[in-house]
Amino acid sequence: QVQLVESGGGTVKPGASLRLSCVASGLSIGTSPVGWFRQPAGKEGESVPLMEREFVAAIRNNPTYADALKGRVTISRDSAQDTVYLQMSDLRAEDTAVYYCALASNPGVYVRKPHSYDYWGQGTQVTVSS
């Protein structure tokens, strides 16, 4: 059974940094596409359609970033540990959200779309507040 488990979220002040982790079990992430998405603040709950999750970053052979977040986030992979990291800096109130990692079985998917991914974690809450 494939599982993705996110960790590293929390409550921080504006300007702070966080590193989120996504650990996979039940399969080896290898070079499979792994993405980070976030569920917009104010839209909590399971009723939010998957397609409304906002793309943050993904890694396949190279990283891909949301234009609005480029320069503040860095995605990296430790395949030996089946772990993908999302380093976030200069956090702002508008970054408050539940952050999800996701893995795609197909290496050729369009990584910016939530529906490209086959497996999702349960999410980790990031709250940025003064």
Coordinates of C-alpha atoms in Angstrom, one line a residue:
Q1 CA 0.0 0.0 0.0
V2 CA 1.4 3.3 -1.1
Q3 CA 1.5 6.0 1.6
L4 CA 2.7 9.6 1.5
V5 CA 3.2 11.3 4.9
E6 CA 3.8 15.1 5.1
S7 CA 5.4 16.7 8.1
G8 CA 7.1 20.0 9.1
G9 CA 4.1 22.3 9.1
G10 CA 3.3 24.7 11.9
T11 CA 2.6 28.2 12.9
V12 CA 5.3 30.8 12.1
K13 CA 5.6 34.6 11.9
P14 CA 5.8 36.4 8.6
G15 CA 9.3 36.2 7.2
A16 CA 10.1 32.9 8.7
S17 CA 11.1 29.7 6.9
L18 CA 9.8 26.1 7.1
R19 CA 10.9 22.9 5.5
L20 CA 8.2 20.4 4.7
S21 CA 9.0 16.7 4.3
C22 CA 7.1 14.1 2.3
V23 CA 8.0 10.5 3.0
A24 CA 6.8 7.7 0.8
S25 CA 6.3 4.1 1.7
G26 CA 5.1 1.2 -0.2
L27 CA 7.1 2.2 -3.2
S28 CA 10.4 3.8 -4.2
I29 CA 10.0 7.3 -5.4
G30 CA 13.0 7.0 -7.7
T31 CA 12.6 9.7 -10.3
S32 CA 8.8 9.7 -10.3
P33 CA 7.2 13.1 -10.5
V34 CA 6.4 14.4 -7.0
G35 CA 4.6 17.6 -6.5
W36 CA 3.5 19.9 -3.7
F37 CA 0.1 21.6 -3.7
R38 CA -1.7 23.7 -1.3
Q39 CA -5.3 24.1 -0.4
P40 CA -6.1 27.8 -0.3
A41 CA -6.7 29.4 3.1
G42 CA -10.3 29.7 4.0
K43 CA -11.4 26.6 2.0
E44 CA -10.9 23.9 4.5
G45 CA -12.5 20.6 4.5
E46 CA -12.7 17.6 2.3
S47 CA -15.3 19.2 0.1
V48 CA -12.8 21.2 -1.8
P49 CA -12.4 19.6 -5.3
L50 CA -9.0 18.2 -6.0
M51 CA -8.6 20.5 -9.0
E52 CA -8.7 23.6 -6.8
R53 CA -5.5 22.6 -5.0
E54 CA -2.9 25.2 -6.0
F55 CA 0.3 24.0 -7.5
V56 CA 3.4 25.0 -5.5
A57 CA 6.3 22.9 -6.9
A58 CA 7.2 19.6 -8.5
I59 CA 10.3 17.6 -9.1
R60 CA 11.0 15.0 -11.8
N61 CA 14.4 15.3 -13.4
N62 CA 14.4 19.0 -12.7
P63 CA 12.3 21.2 -10.4
T64 CA 9.3 23.2 -11.6
Y65 CA 7.9 26.0 -9.6
A66 CA 4.7 28.1 -9.5
D67 CA 5.6 31.5 -11.0
A68 CA 4.2 33.3 -8.0
L69 CA 6.4 31.3 -5.6
K70 CA 9.6 31.2 -7.5
G71 CA 12.5 32.4 -5.4
R72 CA 10.8 31.6 -2.1
V73 CA 10.4 27.8 -2.4
T74 CA 12.9 25.1 -3.2
I75 CA 12.0 21.5 -3.9
S76 CA 14.5 18.7 -3.5
R77 CA 14.5 14.9 -3.4
D78 CA 16.4 12.3 -1.4
S79 CA 15.6 9.1 -3.3
A80 CA 17.6 6.9 -0.9
Q81 CA 15.2 8.0 1.8
D82 CA 12.1 8.2 -0.5
T83 CA 11.7 11.7 0.7
V84 CA 10.9 15.0 -1.0
Y85 CA 11.4 18.3 0.7
L86 CA 9.9 21.7 0.2
Q87 CA 11.9 24.5 1.7
M88 CA 9.9 27.7 2.0
S89 CA 11.3 31.1 3.0
D90 CA 10.0 34.6 3.6
L91 CA 6.6 33.2 4.5
R92 CA 3.6 35.4 4.2
A93 CA 0.1 35.4 5.5
E94 CA -1.2 34.3 2.1
D95 CA 0.9 31.2 2.3
T96 CA -1.3 29.9 5.0
A97 CA -2.8 26.6 3.8
V98 CA -2.7 22.9 4.1
Y99 CA 0.2 21.6 2.0
Y100 CA -0.1 18.3 0.3
C101 CA 2.5 16.2 -1.5
A102 CA 1.5 13.9 -4.3
L103 CA 3.2 11.3 -6.5
A104 CA 2.5 10.4 -10.1
S105 CA 3.0 6.9 -11.5
N106 CA 3.4 8.2 -15.0
P107 CA 6.7 9.9 -15.5
G108 CA 5.4 12.0 -18.4
V109 CA 2.6 13.8 -16.7
Y110 CA 1.9 17.5 -16.7
V111 CA 3.2 18.2 -13.2
R112 CA 1.2 21.4 -12.5
K113 CA -2.2 19.6 -12.6
P114 CA -3.5 17.9 -9.5
H115 CA -5.2 15.3 -11.6
S116 CA -1.9 14.1 -12.9
Y117 CA -1.1 12.5 -9.6
D118 CA -2.1 9.1 -8.3
Y119 CA -1.2 9.2 -4.6
W120 CA -1.7 12.0 -2.1
G121 CA -0.7 12.6 1.5
Q122 CA -3.1 13.8 4.2
G123 CA -1.5 17.3 4.3
T124 CA 0.3 19.4 6.8
Q125 CA -1.0 22.8 8.0
V126 CA 1.1 25.9 7.6
T127 CA -0.1 29.0 9.3
V128 CA 1.7 32.3 8.9
S129 CA 0.5 34.8 11.5
S130 CA 2.0 37.7 13.5

